[in-house]
Amino acid sequence: MEKSSPEKLILVTHEAGGIACITINRPHSLNSLTKSMMTDLARIFKSLDADDSVRVIILTGSGRSFCSGIDLTAAEDVFKGDFRDMETDPVFQMERCRKPIIGAVAGFAVTGGFEISLACDILVASKDAKFLDTHARFGIFPSWGLSQKLSRIIGPSRAREVSLTATPINAEQAERWGLVNYVVDRSELLNKARQIAEAIIKNNQDLVLRYKAVINDGFKHDLTRALALEKERAHENLYILEKEITYKLLIFFSVI
């Protein structure tokens, strides 16, 4: 494994086959996020999205926690920033990232950390994982999508209970409710994430990117519009395939 980023609080490693692993690395503060860490995360996701050698991204945390949200001791610096600046918004950059993102969650994913986990495409959790929304407890309004995404995944009644009572979701509940794909021993967390990444890498890269996009884009619409969107993208893909085949045929006949 080769370290490819000089960051100390956000680490990036590139692994064989096109896997990039991002680690939130502030374990003594349960991986709480400062403003500079949020900016780094946003920049890294944007950079990996543009890197053709990267096929899949794994996001995890070091130590006992995935991410405990915004560092409240640095909250003034975080909240005085421009929330409309999408270039420094890690969740926005995750949502626009074309590459599949696998979240490997151990320990706490709290509030902002919960929202970051919801921006992943696939989630693997350790048996000790807990997802907790404390917005209502601290009087901070969500701005990274938790109020809308959670209800669409686990249902509005469960989401209201989780968010209005600030009650944690344990790993078993998260799997049962469809919030996470797998629950494993902590020692197997990254291995499971890599297994999923390797299965994705075996497939056609271009179609993986298009397939992720149509699933995510279609989820924003009702079924009728989503089905129409699939038809539109299928025709677009067919046109691209026809162009590629024509180009290859021209190359073939030019050399014989």
mmCIF file of C-alpha atoms in Angstrom:
data_model
loop_
_atom_site.group_PDB
_atom_site.id
_atom_site.type_symbol
_atom_site.label_atom_id
_atom_site.label_comp_id
_atom_site.label_asym_id
_atom_site.label_seq_id
_atom_site.Cartn_x
_atom_site.Cartn_y
_atom_site.Cartn_z
ATOM 1 C CA MET A 1 0.000 0.000 0.000
ATOM 2 C CA GLU A 2 1.494 3.299 -1.074
ATOM 3 C CA LYS A 3 0.741 6.526 0.762
ATOM 4 C CA SER A 4 -0.085 9.201 -1.785
ATOM 5 C CA SER A 5 -1.141 12.196 0.243
ATOM 6 C CA PRO A 6 0.814 14.345 2.703
ATOM 7 C CA GLU A 7 -2.256 15.148 4.823
ATOM 8 C CA LYS A 8 -2.049 14.061 8.462
ATOM 9 C CA LEU A 9 -5.708 14.416 9.396
ATOM 10 C CA ILE A 10 -7.066 13.100 6.094
ATOM 11 C CA LEU A 11 -5.006 10.229 4.679
ATOM 12 C CA VAL A 12 -5.240 8.887 1.138
ATOM 13 C CA THR A 13 -3.755 5.602 -0.029
ATOM 14 C CA HIS A 14 -3.855 4.015 -3.465
ATOM 15 C CA GLU A 15 -4.165 0.246 -3.645
ATOM 16 C CA ALA A 16 -3.797 -2.266 -6.456
ATOM 17 C CA GLY A 17 -6.519 -2.396 -9.076
ATOM 18 C CA GLY A 18 -7.759 1.156 -8.713
ATOM 19 C CA ILE A 19 -8.956 1.327 -5.102
ATOM 20 C CA ALA A 20 -8.386 4.599 -3.269
ATOM 21 C CA CYS A 21 -8.840 4.585 0.509
ATOM 22 C CA ILE A 22 -9.572 7.809 2.418
ATOM 23 C CA THR A 23 -9.086 7.704 6.192
ATOM 24 C CA ILE A 24 -10.317 10.410 8.531
ATOM 25 C CA ASN A 25 -7.360 10.394 10.897
ATOM 26 C CA ARG A 26 -8.052 12.337 14.076
ATOM 27 C CA PRO A 27 -8.686 9.449 16.473
ATOM 28 C CA HIS A 28 -8.006 11.372 19.707
ATOM 29 C CA SER A 29 -11.045 13.549 18.860
ATOM 30 C CA LEU A 30 -13.144 10.641 17.541
ATOM 31 C CA ASN A 31 -12.436 11.963 14.024
ATOM 32 C CA SER A 32 -14.392 15.158 14.523
ATOM 33 C CA LEU A 33 -14.041 17.564 11.604
ATOM 34 C CA THR A 34 -12.448 20.975 11.552
ATOM 35 C CA LYS A 35 -13.002 23.452 8.744
ATOM 36 C CA SER A 36 -9.671 22.586 7.131
ATOM 37 C CA MET A 37 -10.473 18.858 7.287
ATOM 38 C CA MET A 38 -13.803 19.446 5.564
ATOM 39 C CA THR A 39 -12.060 21.444 2.855
ATOM 40 C CA ASP A 40 -9.455 18.704 2.432
ATOM 41 C CA LEU A 41 -12.123 16.011 2.185
ATOM 42 C CA ALA A 42 -13.961 17.971 -0.503
ATOM 43 C CA ARG A 43 -10.761 18.544 -2.452
ATOM 44 C CA ILE A 44 -9.726 14.899 -2.203
ATOM 45 C CA PHE A 45 -13.060 13.564 -3.458
ATOM 46 C CA LYS A 46 -12.960 15.994 -6.363
ATOM 47 C CA SER A 47 -9.391 14.961 -7.184
ATOM 48 C CA LEU A 48 -10.108 11.220 -7.009
ATOM 49 C CA ASP A 49 -13.173 11.652 -9.187
ATOM 50 C CA ALA A 50 -10.944 13.165 -11.882
ATOM 51 C CA ASP A 51 -8.238 10.501 -11.512
ATOM 52 C CA ASP A 52 -8.725 7.868 -14.227
ATOM 53 C CA SER A 53 -6.624 5.349 -12.295
ATOM 54 C CA VAL A 54 -9.178 5.310 -9.460
ATOM 55 C CA ARG A 55 -12.101 2.946 -9.911
ATOM 56 C CA VAL A 56 -13.618 2.748 -6.396
ATOM 57 C CA ILE A 57 -13.227 4.839 -3.232
ATOM 58 C CA ILE A 58 -13.352 3.477 0.329
ATOM 59 C CA LEU A 59 -13.996 5.968 3.143
ATOM 60 C CA THR A 60 -13.251 5.048 6.749
ATOM 61 C CA GLY A 61 -12.045 6.459 10.059
ATOM 62 C CA SER A 62 -9.092 5.625 12.288
ATOM 63 C CA GLY A 63 -9.380 4.531 15.893
ATOM 64 C CA ARG A 64 -12.676 4.053 17.729
ATOM 65 C CA SER A 65 -14.919 6.191 15.542
ATOM 66 C CA PHE A 66 -15.873 6.687 11.909
ATOM 67 C CA CYS A 67 -16.615 10.393 12.331
ATOM 68 C CA SER A 68 -18.185 12.204 15.285
ATOM 69 C CA GLY A 69 -19.273 15.173 13.190
ATOM 70 C CA ILE A 70 -18.190 18.791 13.417
ATOM 71 C CA ASP A 71 -15.616 19.641 16.080
ATOM 72 C CA LEU A 72 -17.750 21.810 18.365
ATOM 73 C CA THR A 73 -14.649 23.521 19.769
ATOM 74 C CA ALA A 74 -14.066 24.851 16.237
ATOM 75 C CA ALA A 75 -17.749 25.317 15.385
ATOM 76 C CA GLU A 76 -17.508 29.099 15.085
ATOM 77 C CA ASP A 77 -14.924 28.765 12.334
ATOM 78 C CA VAL A 78 -17.034 26.123 10.568
ATOM 79 C CA PHE A 79 -20.363 27.895 10.726
ATOM 80 C CA LYS A 80 -19.126 31.339 9.771
ATOM 81 C CA GLY A 81 -18.111 29.936 6.377
ATOM 82 C CA ASP A 82 -20.190 30.225 3.214
ATOM 83 C CA PHE A 83 -22.480 27.180 3.073
ATOM 84 C CA ARG A 84 -23.049 27.910 -0.614
ATOM 85 C CA ASP A 85 -19.389 27.223 -1.420
ATOM 86 C CA MET A 86 -19.751 23.781 -2.955
ATOM 87 C CA GLU A 87 -16.027 23.512 -3.692
ATOM 88 C CA THR A 88 -15.307 23.096 0.036
ATOM 89 C CA ASP A 89 -18.407 21.024 0.856
ATOM 90 C CA PRO A 90 -17.369 17.360 1.312
ATOM 91 C CA VAL A 91 -20.892 15.935 1.058
ATOM 92 C CA PHE A 92 -21.599 17.857 -2.146
ATOM 93 C CA GLN A 93 -18.349 16.581 -3.651
ATOM 94 C CA MET A 94 -19.219 13.027 -2.570
ATOM 95 C CA GLU A 95 -22.635 13.303 -4.165
ATOM 96 C CA ARG A 96 -21.222 14.547 -7.457
ATOM 97 C CA CYS A 97 -18.405 11.952 -7.455
ATOM 98 C CA ARG A 98 -18.892 9.514 -10.335
ATOM 99 C CA LYS A 99 -16.875 6.739 -8.697
ATOM 100 C CA PRO A 100 -18.636 4.313 -6.302
ATOM 101 C CA ILE A 101 -17.970 5.217 -2.661
ATOM 102 C CA ILE A 102 -17.959 2.467 -0.038
ATOM 103 C CA GLY A 103 -18.247 3.629 3.560
ATOM 104 C CA ALA A 104 -16.545 1.417 6.161
ATOM 105 C CA VAL A 105 -18.071 2.504 9.467
ATOM 106 C CA ALA A 106 -16.688 1.444 12.840
ATOM 107 C CA GLY A 107 -17.793 3.027 16.095
ATOM 108 C CA PHE A 108 -19.736 6.283 15.986
ATOM 109 C CA ALA A 109 -21.082 8.076 12.933
ATOM 110 C CA VAL A 110 -22.559 11.123 14.643
ATOM 111 C CA THR A 111 -24.542 13.996 13.072
ATOM 112 C CA GLY A 112 -22.170 15.332 10.385
ATOM 113 C CA GLY A 113 -20.480 11.916 10.371
ATOM 114 C CA PHE A 114 -23.905 10.325 9.919
ATOM 115 C CA GLU A 115 -24.520 12.650 6.966
ATOM 116 C CA ILE A 116 -21.169 11.736 5.441
ATOM 117 C CA SER A 117 -22.039 8.042 5.750
ATOM 118 C CA LEU A 118 -25.342 8.713 3.959
ATOM 119 C CA ALA A 119 -23.404 10.213 1.048
ATOM 120 C CA CYS A 120 -21.697 6.848 0.460
ATOM 121 C CA ASP A 121 -23.139 4.488 -2.142
ATOM 122 C CA ILE A 122 -22.594 1.312 -0.123
ATOM 123 C CA LEU A 123 -22.114 0.959 3.635
ATOM 124 C CA VAL A 124 -20.330 -1.738 5.612
ATOM 125 C CA ALA A 125 -20.514 -1.435 9.400
ATOM 126 C CA SER A 126 -18.708 -3.111 12.261
ATOM 127 C CA LYS A 127 -20.806 -4.755 14.953
ATOM 128 C CA ASP A 128 -20.072 -1.861 17.327
ATOM 129 C CA ALA A 129 -21.168 0.834 14.861
ATOM 130 C CA LYS A 130 -23.749 3.403 15.952
ATOM 131 C CA PHE A 131 -25.427 6.069 13.825
ATOM 132 C CA LEU A 132 -26.627 9.075 15.810
ATOM 133 C CA ASP A 133 -28.330 12.344 14.808
ATOM 134 C CA THR A 134 -27.833 15.022 17.490
ATOM 135 C CA HIS A 135 -29.005 18.061 15.501
ATOM 136 C CA ALA A 136 -32.105 18.456 17.677
ATOM 137 C CA ARG A 137 -30.084 18.068 20.877
ATOM 138 C CA PHE A 138 -27.689 20.900 20.024
ATOM 139 C CA GLY A 139 -30.105 23.143 18.141
ATOM 140 C CA ILE A 140 -28.178 22.914 14.856
ATOM 141 C CA PHE A 141 -30.182 22.590 11.652
ATOM 142 C CA PRO A 142 -28.969 19.850 9.256
ATOM 143 C CA SER A 143 -27.480 21.046 5.975
ATOM 144 C CA TRP A 144 -25.849 17.910 4.506
ATOM 145 C CA GLY A 145 -29.080 16.082 3.718
ATOM 146 C CA LEU A 146 -29.839 14.015 6.827
ATOM 147 C CA SER A 147 -33.396 15.332 7.206
ATOM 148 C CA GLN A 148 -34.288 14.147 3.695
ATOM 149 C CA LYS A 149 -32.087 11.128 3.007
ATOM 150 C CA LEU A 150 -32.688 9.151 6.190
ATOM 151 C CA SER A 151 -36.479 9.071 5.759
ATOM 152 C CA ARG A 152 -36.086 7.815 2.208
ATOM 153 C CA ILE A 153 -33.917 4.924 3.408
ATOM 154 C CA ILE A 154 -35.531 3.762 6.654
ATOM 155 C CA GLY A 155 -38.977 5.359 6.305
ATOM 156 C CA PRO A 156 -40.341 8.639 7.694
ATOM 157 C CA SER A 157 -41.657 7.259 11.002
ATOM 158 C CA ARG A 158 -38.350 5.685 11.950
ATOM 159 C CA ALA A 159 -36.435 8.741 10.745
ATOM 160 C CA ARG A 160 -38.589 11.050 12.862
ATOM 161 C CA GLU A 161 -37.953 8.918 15.941
ATOM 162 C CA VAL A 162 -34.203 8.722 15.315
ATOM 163 C CA SER A 163 -33.786 12.454 14.685
ATOM 164 C CA LEU A 164 -36.305 13.950 17.118
ATOM 165 C CA THR A 165 -35.218 11.784 20.052
ATOM 166 C CA ALA A 166 -31.486 11.695 19.143
ATOM 167 C CA THR A 167 -31.610 7.921 19.612
ATOM 168 C CA PRO A 168 -28.708 5.926 18.128
ATOM 169 C CA ILE A 169 -29.222 3.226 15.508
ATOM 170 C CA ASN A 170 -27.026 0.241 16.305
ATOM 171 C CA ALA A 171 -25.455 -1.924 13.612
ATOM 172 C CA GLU A 172 -28.081 -4.670 13.841
ATOM 173 C CA GLN A 173 -30.927 -2.177 13.436
ATOM 174 C CA ALA A 174 -29.092 -0.405 10.624
ATOM 175 C CA GLU A 175 -28.781 -3.651 8.680
ATOM 176 C CA ARG A 176 -32.380 -4.663 9.377
ATOM 177 C CA TRP A 177 -33.662 -1.260 8.268
ATOM 178 C CA GLY A 178 -31.612 -1.237 5.067
ATOM 179 C CA LEU A 179 -29.271 1.545 6.146
ATOM 180 C CA VAL A 180 -26.138 -0.609 5.813
ATOM 181 C CA ASN A 181 -25.386 -3.446 3.406
ATOM 182 C CA TYR A 182 -23.302 -5.623 5.745
ATOM 183 C CA VAL A 183 -22.399 -5.898 9.422
ATOM 184 C CA VAL A 184 -19.071 -7.598 10.179
ATOM 185 C CA ASP A 185 -16.516 -7.910 12.942
ATOM 186 C CA ARG A 186 -14.390 -4.788 13.254
ATOM 187 C CA SER A 187 -11.316 -6.785 12.219
ATOM 188 C CA GLU A 188 -13.026 -7.685 8.925
ATOM 189 C CA LEU A 189 -14.409 -4.226 8.127
ATOM 190 C CA LEU A 190 -11.866 -3.083 5.552
ATOM 191 C CA ASN A 191 -11.526 -6.579 4.100
ATOM 192 C CA LYS A 192 -15.258 -6.639 3.374
ATOM 193 C CA ALA A 193 -15.126 -3.156 1.865
ATOM 194 C CA ARG A 194 -12.248 -4.248 -0.371
ATOM 195 C CA GLN A 195 -14.134 -7.385 -1.448
ATOM 196 C CA ILE A 196 -17.010 -5.220 -2.626
ATOM 197 C CA ALA A 197 -14.602 -2.826 -4.343
ATOM 198 C CA GLU A 198 -12.856 -5.689 -6.139
ATOM 199 C CA ALA A 199 -16.196 -7.067 -7.349
ATOM 200 C CA ILE A 200 -17.047 -3.641 -8.794
ATOM 201 C CA ILE A 201 -13.640 -3.316 -10.466
ATOM 202 C CA LYS A 202 -14.193 -6.565 -12.410
ATOM 203 C CA ASN A 203 -17.011 -4.937 -14.363
ATOM 204 C CA ASN A 204 -17.094 -2.472 -17.256
ATOM 205 C CA GLN A 205 -15.826 0.788 -15.767
ATOM 206 C CA ASP A 206 -17.794 3.087 -18.047
ATOM 207 C CA LEU A 207 -21.056 1.289 -17.370
ATOM 208 C CA VAL A 208 -20.370 1.213 -13.620
ATOM 209 C CA LEU A 209 -20.179 5.015 -13.661
ATOM 210 C CA ARG A 210 -23.325 5.325 -15.779
ATOM 211 C CA TYR A 211 -25.185 2.756 -13.700
ATOM 212 C CA LYS A 212 -24.384 4.517 -10.429
ATOM 213 C CA ALA A 213 -25.564 7.796 -11.954
ATOM 214 C CA VAL A 214 -28.888 6.452 -13.210
ATOM 215 C CA ILE A 215 -29.659 4.764 -9.859
ATOM 216 C CA ASN A 216 -28.850 7.909 -7.876
ATOM 217 C CA ASP A 217 -30.536 10.288 -10.330
ATOM 218 C CA GLY A 218 -33.610 8.098 -10.671
ATOM 219 C CA PHE A 219 -34.056 7.903 -6.889
ATOM 220 C CA LYS A 220 -34.759 11.648 -6.903
ATOM 221 C CA HIS A 221 -37.857 11.161 -9.083
ATOM 222 C CA ASP A 222 -41.109 9.208 -8.976
ATOM 223 C CA LEU A 223 -41.080 5.767 -10.642
ATOM 224 C CA THR A 224 -42.615 6.955 -13.928
ATOM 225 C CA ARG A 225 -39.983 9.639 -14.436
ATOM 226 C CA ALA A 226 -37.214 7.330 -13.215
ATOM 227 C CA LEU A 227 -38.169 4.656 -15.761
ATOM 228 C CA ALA A 228 -38.199 7.283 -18.505
ATOM 229 C CA LEU A 229 -34.752 8.408 -17.357
ATOM 230 C CA GLU A 230 -33.456 4.848 -17.659
ATOM 231 C CA LYS A 231 -34.761 4.678 -21.241
ATOM 232 C CA GLU A 232 -33.070 7.983 -22.090
ATOM 233 C CA ARG A 233 -29.731 6.844 -20.630
ATOM 234 C CA ALA A 234 -30.008 3.465 -22.391
ATOM 235 C CA HIS A 235 -30.385 5.219 -25.751
ATOM 236 C CA GLU A 236 -27.444 7.474 -24.924
ATOM 237 C CA ASN A 237 -25.346 4.433 -24.041
ATOM 238 C CA LEU A 238 -26.336 2.670 -27.263
ATOM 239 C CA TYR A 239 -25.264 5.711 -29.276
ATOM 240 C CA ILE A 240 -21.883 5.729 -27.501
ATOM 241 C CA LEU A 241 -21.418 2.006 -28.162
ATOM 242 C CA GLU A 242 -22.222 2.487 -31.848
ATOM 243 C CA LYS A 243 -19.622 5.250 -32.094
ATOM 244 C CA GLU A 244 -17.000 3.095 -30.375
ATOM 245 C CA ILE A 245 -17.705 0.119 -32.656
ATOM 246 C CA THR A 246 -17.564 2.317 -35.755
ATOM 247 C CA TYR A 247 -14.243 3.787 -34.615
ATOM 248 C CA LYS A 248 -12.767 0.352 -33.945
ATOM 249 C CA LEU A 249 -13.905 -0.893 -37.342
ATOM 250 C CA LEU A 250 -12.296 2.093 -39.051
ATOM 251 C CA ILE A 251 -9.031 1.409 -37.225
ATOM 252 C CA PHE A 252 -9.235 -2.281 -38.120
ATOM 253 C CA PHE A 253 -9.788 -1.696 -41.835
ATOM 254 C CA SER A 254 -7.098 0.980 -41.965
ATOM 255 C CA VAL A 255 -4.404 -1.490 -40.875
ATOM 256 C CA ILE A 256 -5.289 -4.488 -43.058
#
